[in-house]
mmCIF file of C-alpha atoms and ligand atoms in Angstrom:
data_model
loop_
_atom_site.group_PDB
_atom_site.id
_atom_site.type_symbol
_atom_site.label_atom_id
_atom_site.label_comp_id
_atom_site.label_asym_id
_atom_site.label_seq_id
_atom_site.Cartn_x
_atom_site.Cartn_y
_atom_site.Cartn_z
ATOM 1 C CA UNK A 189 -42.691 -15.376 19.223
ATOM 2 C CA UNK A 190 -42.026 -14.645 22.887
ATOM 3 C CA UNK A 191 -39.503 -11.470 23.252
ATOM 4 C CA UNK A 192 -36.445 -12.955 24.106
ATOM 5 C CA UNK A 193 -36.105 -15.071 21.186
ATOM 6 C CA UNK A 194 -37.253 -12.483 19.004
ATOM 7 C CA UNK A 195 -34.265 -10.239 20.539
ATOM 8 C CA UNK A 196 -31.439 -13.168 19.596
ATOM 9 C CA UNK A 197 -32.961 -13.219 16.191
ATOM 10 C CA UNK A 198 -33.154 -9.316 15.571
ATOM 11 C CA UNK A 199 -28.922 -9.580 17.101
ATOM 12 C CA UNK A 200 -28.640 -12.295 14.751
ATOM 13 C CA UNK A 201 -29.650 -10.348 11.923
ATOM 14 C CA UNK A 202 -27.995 -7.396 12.801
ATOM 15 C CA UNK A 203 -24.297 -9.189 12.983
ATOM 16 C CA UNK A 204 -24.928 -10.693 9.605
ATOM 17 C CA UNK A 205 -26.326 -7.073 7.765
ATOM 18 C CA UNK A 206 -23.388 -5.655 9.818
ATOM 19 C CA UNK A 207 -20.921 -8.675 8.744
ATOM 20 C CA UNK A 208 -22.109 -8.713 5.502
ATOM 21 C CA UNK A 209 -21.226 -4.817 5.060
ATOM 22 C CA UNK A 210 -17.639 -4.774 6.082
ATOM 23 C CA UNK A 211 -17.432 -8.172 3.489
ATOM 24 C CA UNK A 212 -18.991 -6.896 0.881
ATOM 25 C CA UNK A 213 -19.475 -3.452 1.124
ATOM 26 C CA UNK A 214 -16.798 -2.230 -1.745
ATOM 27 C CA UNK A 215 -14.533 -1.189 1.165
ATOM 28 C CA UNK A 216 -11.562 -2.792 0.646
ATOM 29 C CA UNK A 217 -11.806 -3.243 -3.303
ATOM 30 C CA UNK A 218 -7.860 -4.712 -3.715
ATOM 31 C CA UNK A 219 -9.556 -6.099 -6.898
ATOM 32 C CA UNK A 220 -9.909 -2.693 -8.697
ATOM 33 C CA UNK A 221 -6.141 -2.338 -8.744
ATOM 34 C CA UNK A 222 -4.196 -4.639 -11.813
ATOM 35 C CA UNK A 223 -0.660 -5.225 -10.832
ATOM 36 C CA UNK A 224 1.139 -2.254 -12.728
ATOM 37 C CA UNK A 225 3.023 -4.161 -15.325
ATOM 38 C CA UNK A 226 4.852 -1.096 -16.598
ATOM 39 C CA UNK A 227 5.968 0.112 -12.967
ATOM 40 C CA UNK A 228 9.419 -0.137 -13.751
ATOM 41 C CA UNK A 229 8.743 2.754 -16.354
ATOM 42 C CA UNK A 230 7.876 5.219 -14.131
ATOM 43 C CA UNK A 231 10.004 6.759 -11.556
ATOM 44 C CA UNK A 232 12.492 4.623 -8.837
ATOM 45 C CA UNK A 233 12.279 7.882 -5.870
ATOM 46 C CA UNK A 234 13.061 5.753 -3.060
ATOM 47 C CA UNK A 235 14.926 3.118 -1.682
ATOM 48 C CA UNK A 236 14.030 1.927 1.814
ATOM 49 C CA UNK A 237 16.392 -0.522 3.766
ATOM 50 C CA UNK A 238 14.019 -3.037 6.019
ATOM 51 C CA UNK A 239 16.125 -4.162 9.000
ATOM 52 C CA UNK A 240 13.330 -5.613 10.284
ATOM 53 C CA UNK A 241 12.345 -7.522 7.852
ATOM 54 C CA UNK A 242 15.983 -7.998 5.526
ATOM 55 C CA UNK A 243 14.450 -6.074 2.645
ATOM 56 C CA UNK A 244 15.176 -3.804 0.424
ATOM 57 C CA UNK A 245 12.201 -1.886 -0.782
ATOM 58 C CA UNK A 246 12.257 -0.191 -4.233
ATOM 59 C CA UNK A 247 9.396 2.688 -4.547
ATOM 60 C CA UNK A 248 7.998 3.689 -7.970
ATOM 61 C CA UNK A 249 5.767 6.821 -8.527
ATOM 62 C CA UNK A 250 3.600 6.171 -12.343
ATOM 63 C CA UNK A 251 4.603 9.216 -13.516
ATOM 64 C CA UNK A 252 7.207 12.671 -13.003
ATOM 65 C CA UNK A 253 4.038 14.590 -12.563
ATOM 66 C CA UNK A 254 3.427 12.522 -8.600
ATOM 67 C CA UNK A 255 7.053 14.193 -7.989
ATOM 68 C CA UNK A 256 5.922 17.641 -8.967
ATOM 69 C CA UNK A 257 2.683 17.626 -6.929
ATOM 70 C CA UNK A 258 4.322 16.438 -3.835
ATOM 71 C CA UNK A 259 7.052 18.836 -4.360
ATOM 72 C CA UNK A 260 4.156 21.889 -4.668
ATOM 73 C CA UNK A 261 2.566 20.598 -2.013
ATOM 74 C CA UNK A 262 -0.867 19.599 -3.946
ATOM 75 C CA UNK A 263 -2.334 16.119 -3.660
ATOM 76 C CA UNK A 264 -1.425 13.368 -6.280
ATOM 77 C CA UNK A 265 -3.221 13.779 -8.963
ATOM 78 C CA UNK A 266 -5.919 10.805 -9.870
ATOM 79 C CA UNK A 267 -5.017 7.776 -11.515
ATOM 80 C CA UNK A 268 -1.475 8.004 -9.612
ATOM 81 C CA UNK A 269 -0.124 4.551 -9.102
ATOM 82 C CA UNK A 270 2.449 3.797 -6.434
ATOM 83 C CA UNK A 271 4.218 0.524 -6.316
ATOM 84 C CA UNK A 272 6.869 -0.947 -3.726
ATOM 85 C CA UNK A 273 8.632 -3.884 -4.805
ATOM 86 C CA UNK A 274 10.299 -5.866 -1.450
ATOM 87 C CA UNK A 275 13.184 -7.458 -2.784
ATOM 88 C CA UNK A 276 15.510 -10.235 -0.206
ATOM 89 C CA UNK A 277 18.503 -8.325 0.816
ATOM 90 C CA UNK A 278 21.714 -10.205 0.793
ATOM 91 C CA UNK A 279 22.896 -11.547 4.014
ATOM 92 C CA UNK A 280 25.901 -13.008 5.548
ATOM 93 C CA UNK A 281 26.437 -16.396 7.150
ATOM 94 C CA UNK A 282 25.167 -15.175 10.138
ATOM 95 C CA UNK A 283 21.867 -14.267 8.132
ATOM 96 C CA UNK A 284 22.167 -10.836 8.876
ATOM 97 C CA UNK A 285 22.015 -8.187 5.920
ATOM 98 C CA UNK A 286 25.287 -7.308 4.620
ATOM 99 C CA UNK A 287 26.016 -3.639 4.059
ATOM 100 C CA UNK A 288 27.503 -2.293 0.539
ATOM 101 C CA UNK A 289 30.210 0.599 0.415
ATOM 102 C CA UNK A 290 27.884 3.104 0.485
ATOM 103 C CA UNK A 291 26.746 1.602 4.138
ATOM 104 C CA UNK A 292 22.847 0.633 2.579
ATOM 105 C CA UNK A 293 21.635 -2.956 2.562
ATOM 106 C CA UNK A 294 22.647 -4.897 -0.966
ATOM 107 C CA UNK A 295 19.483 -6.530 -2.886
ATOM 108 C CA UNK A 296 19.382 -9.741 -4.539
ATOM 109 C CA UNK A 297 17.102 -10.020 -7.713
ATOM 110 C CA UNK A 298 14.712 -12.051 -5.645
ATOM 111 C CA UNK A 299 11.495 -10.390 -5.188
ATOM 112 C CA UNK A 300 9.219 -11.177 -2.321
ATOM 113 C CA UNK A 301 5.984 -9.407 -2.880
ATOM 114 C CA UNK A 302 4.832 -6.093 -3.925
ATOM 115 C CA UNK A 303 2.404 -3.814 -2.257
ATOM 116 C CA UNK A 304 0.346 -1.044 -4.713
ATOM 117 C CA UNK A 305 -1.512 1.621 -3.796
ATOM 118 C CA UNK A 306 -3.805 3.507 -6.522
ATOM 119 C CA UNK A 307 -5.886 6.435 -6.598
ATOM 120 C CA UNK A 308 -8.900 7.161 -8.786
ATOM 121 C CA UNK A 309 -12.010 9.584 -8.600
ATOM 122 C CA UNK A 310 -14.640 7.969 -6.501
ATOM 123 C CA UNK A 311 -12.604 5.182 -5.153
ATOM 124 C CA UNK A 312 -13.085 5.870 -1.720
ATOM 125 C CA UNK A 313 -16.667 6.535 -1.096
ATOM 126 C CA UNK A 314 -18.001 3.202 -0.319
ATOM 127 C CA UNK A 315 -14.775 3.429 2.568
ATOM 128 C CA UNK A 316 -15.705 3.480 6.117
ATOM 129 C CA UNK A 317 -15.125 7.106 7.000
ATOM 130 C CA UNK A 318 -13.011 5.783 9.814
ATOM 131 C CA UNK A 319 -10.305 4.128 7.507
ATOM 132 C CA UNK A 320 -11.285 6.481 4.702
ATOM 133 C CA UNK A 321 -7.869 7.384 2.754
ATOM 134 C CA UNK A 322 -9.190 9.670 0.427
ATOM 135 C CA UNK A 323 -9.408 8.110 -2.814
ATOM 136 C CA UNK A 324 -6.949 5.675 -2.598
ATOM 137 C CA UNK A 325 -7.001 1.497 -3.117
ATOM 138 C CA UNK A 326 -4.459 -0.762 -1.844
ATOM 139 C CA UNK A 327 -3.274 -4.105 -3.008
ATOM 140 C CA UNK A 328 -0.195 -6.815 -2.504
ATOM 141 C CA UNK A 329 0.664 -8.839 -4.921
ATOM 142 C CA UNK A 330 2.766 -11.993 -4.944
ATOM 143 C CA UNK A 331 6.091 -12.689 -6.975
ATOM 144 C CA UNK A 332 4.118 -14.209 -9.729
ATOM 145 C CA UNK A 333 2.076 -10.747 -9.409
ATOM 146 C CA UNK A 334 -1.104 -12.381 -8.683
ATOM 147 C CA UNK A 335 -3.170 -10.482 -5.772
ATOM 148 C CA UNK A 336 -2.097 -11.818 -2.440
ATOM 149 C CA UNK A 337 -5.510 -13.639 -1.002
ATOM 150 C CA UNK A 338 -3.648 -13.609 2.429
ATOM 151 C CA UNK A 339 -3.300 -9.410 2.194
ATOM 152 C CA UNK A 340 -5.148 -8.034 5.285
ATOM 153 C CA UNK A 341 -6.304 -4.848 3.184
ATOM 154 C CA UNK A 342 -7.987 -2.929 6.063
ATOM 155 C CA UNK A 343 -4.513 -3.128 7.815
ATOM 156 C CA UNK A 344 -3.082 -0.749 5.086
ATOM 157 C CA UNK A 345 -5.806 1.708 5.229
ATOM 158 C CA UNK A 346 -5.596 1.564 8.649
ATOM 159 C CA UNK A 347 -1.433 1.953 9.006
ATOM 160 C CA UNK A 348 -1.133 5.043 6.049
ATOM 161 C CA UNK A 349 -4.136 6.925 7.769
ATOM 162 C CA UNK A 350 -2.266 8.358 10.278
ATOM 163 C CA UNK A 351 -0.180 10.304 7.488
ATOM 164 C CA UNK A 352 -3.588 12.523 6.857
ATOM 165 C CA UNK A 353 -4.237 14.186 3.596
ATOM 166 C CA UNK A 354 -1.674 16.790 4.705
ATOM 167 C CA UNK A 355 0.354 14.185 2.702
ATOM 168 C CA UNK A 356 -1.918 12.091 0.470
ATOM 169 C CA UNK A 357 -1.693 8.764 2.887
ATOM 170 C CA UNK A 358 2.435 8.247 1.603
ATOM 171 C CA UNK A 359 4.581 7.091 3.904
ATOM 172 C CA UNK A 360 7.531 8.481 1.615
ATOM 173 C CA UNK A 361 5.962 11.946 0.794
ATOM 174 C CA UNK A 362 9.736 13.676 1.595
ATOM 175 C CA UNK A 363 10.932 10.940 -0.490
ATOM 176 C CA UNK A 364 8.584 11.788 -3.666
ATOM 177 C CA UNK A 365 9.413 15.569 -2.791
ATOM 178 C CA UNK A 366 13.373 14.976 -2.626
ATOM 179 C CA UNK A 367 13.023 13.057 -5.967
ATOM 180 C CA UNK A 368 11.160 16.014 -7.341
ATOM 181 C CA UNK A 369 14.286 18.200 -8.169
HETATM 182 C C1 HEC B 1793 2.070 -1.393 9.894
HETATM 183 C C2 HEC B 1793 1.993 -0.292 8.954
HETATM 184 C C3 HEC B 1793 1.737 -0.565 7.499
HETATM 185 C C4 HEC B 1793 0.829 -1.398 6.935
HETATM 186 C C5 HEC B 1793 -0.136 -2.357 7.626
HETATM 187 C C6 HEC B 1793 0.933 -1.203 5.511
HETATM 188 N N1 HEC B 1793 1.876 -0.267 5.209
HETATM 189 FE FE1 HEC B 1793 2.345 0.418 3.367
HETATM 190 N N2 HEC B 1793 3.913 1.429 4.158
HETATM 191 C C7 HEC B 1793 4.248 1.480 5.491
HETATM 192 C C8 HEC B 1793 5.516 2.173 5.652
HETATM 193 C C9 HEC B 1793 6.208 2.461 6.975
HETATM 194 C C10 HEC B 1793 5.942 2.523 4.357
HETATM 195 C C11 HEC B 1793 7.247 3.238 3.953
HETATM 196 C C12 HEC B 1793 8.241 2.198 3.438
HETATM 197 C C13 HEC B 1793 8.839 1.354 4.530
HETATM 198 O O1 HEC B 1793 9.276 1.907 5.571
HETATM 199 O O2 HEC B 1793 8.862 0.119 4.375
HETATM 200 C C14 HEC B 1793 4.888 2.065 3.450
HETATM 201 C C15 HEC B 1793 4.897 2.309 2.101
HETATM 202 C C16 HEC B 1793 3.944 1.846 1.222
HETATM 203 C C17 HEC B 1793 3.912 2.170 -0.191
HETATM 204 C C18 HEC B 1793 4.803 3.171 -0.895
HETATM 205 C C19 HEC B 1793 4.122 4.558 -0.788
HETATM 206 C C20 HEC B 1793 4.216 5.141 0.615
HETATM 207 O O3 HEC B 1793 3.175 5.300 1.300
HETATM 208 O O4 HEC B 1793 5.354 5.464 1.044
HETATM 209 C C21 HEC B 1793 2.880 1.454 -0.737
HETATM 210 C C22 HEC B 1793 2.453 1.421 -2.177
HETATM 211 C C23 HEC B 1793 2.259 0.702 0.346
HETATM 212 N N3 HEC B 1793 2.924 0.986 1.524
HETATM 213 C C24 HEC B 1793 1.177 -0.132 0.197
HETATM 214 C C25 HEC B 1793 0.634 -0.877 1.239
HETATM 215 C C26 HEC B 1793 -0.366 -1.919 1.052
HETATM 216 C C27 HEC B 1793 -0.974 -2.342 -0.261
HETATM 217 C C28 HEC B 1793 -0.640 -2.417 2.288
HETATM 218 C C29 HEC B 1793 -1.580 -3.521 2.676
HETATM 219 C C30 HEC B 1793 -1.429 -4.798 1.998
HETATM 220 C C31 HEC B 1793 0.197 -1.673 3.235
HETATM 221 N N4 HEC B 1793 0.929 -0.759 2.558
HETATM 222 C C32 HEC B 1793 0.157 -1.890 4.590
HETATM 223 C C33 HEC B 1793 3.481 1.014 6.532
HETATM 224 C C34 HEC B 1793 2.430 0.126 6.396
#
C-alpha cells in the first residue's frame, strides 16, 4: 500500500472510531430517563413566563427534599428528577401573550413538550468531560410523552454547564431555594 493511501485510510478510520464514540458512546443516554408519570406529585417551585417563545413553563422538583438541599446549599441528592412542562400561553388577536391581573402570562391546558432532567450515581461517567454535568441525564419528551427523536441532547448539556456544580447544572436553583421555605 503506497503511503498516501494508507494515510486516507488510517483518517478514515479514525473519523468513524471517533464518529462512532460521540454516537454510541453512552454520552447522551436520553433513553435512561422514563417520562416521570407522577411529576405532578412532586413539587410545582417555579413558574417561568417564555416571551420568546409564548410559554408558560411549569417546573417540578420529585420530591421536598430537592428544596431543602438547594436551600442548604448541598447538591441534589441522587435519583432527583426535575421536569418542566411548556404549556401554550394564551394570546390575543394580535398573537401576542395576554397578561393576567397579576401581570404573568395566562396558560392554556395545551402542553407542548416537556424537557426532564435526572440524576443518578454513575450517570455521567461515560460523559465527555467537556459537557460533563455531573451526574445528570437529560431528555424531552413530546405531548404524548414519548421521547422527542428530534431532541438535540448535547445542546442541553452544553446550555446548563455554564451553571457549574456551584448549583447542580439548574437553571432555577434560586427558584428551588425560594420554594424551600
Ligand atoms: C439554550 C439553552 C438551553 C438549552 C439548549 C436547554 N436548556 Fe434547559 N433550561 C434553560 C433555561 C434558561 C432554563 C430555565 C427555564 C427557562 O428560562 O425557560 C432551563 C430549565 C430546564 C429545566 C428545569 C430545571 C432547571 O435547570 O432550571 C429542565 C428539566 C431542563 N431545562 C431540561 C433541558 C433538556 C432536557 C434540554 C435538552 C433537550 C435542555 N434543557 C436544553 C436553558 C436551556
Amino acid at each position: 500500500m503506497n503511503l498516501l493511501k494508507s494515510m486516507i485510510l488510517s483518517a478514515v478510520a479514525a473519523t468513524v472510531v471517533t464518529g462512532a464514540a460521540v454516537m454510541s458512546g453512552h454520552a447522551q443516554r436520553g433513553d435512561l430517563i422514563s417520562f416521570p408519570n407522577d411529576y405532578a406529585k412532586g413539587v410545582a417551585y417555579q413558574t417561568v413566563d417564555r416571551a420568546d417563545l409564548k410559554q408558560v413553563r411549569v417546573l417540578y422538583a420529585s420530591s421536598q427534599s430537592v428544596l431543602d438541599a438547594a436551600k442548604a446549599g448541598k447538591p441534589l441528592p441522587d435519583g432527583t428528577v426535575l421536569t418542566m412542562v411548556q404549556y401554550a400561553a394564551q394570546v390575543d388577536d394580535k398573537g401576542e401573550p395576554v397578561k393576567g391581573p397579576n401581570g404573568r402570562f395566562v396558560r392554556t391546558d395545551k402542553i407542548v413538550g416537556y424537557t426532564v432532567m435526572e440524576k443518578r450515581p454513575g450517570w455521567g461517567k461515560d460523559v465527555p468531560a467537556e459537557i460533563r454535568n455531573g451526574d445528570w441525564q437529560y431528555q424531552a419528551f413530546l405531548p404524548d410523552r414519548t421521547p422527542n427523536p428530534k431532541a438535540q441532547l448535547a445542546g442541553c448539556f452544553k446550555c446548563h454547564l455554564p451553571l457549574t456544580e456551584k448549583q447542580d447544572f439548574v437553571f432555577s436553583w434560586d427558584g428551588l431555594r425560594t420554594a424551600a421555605k
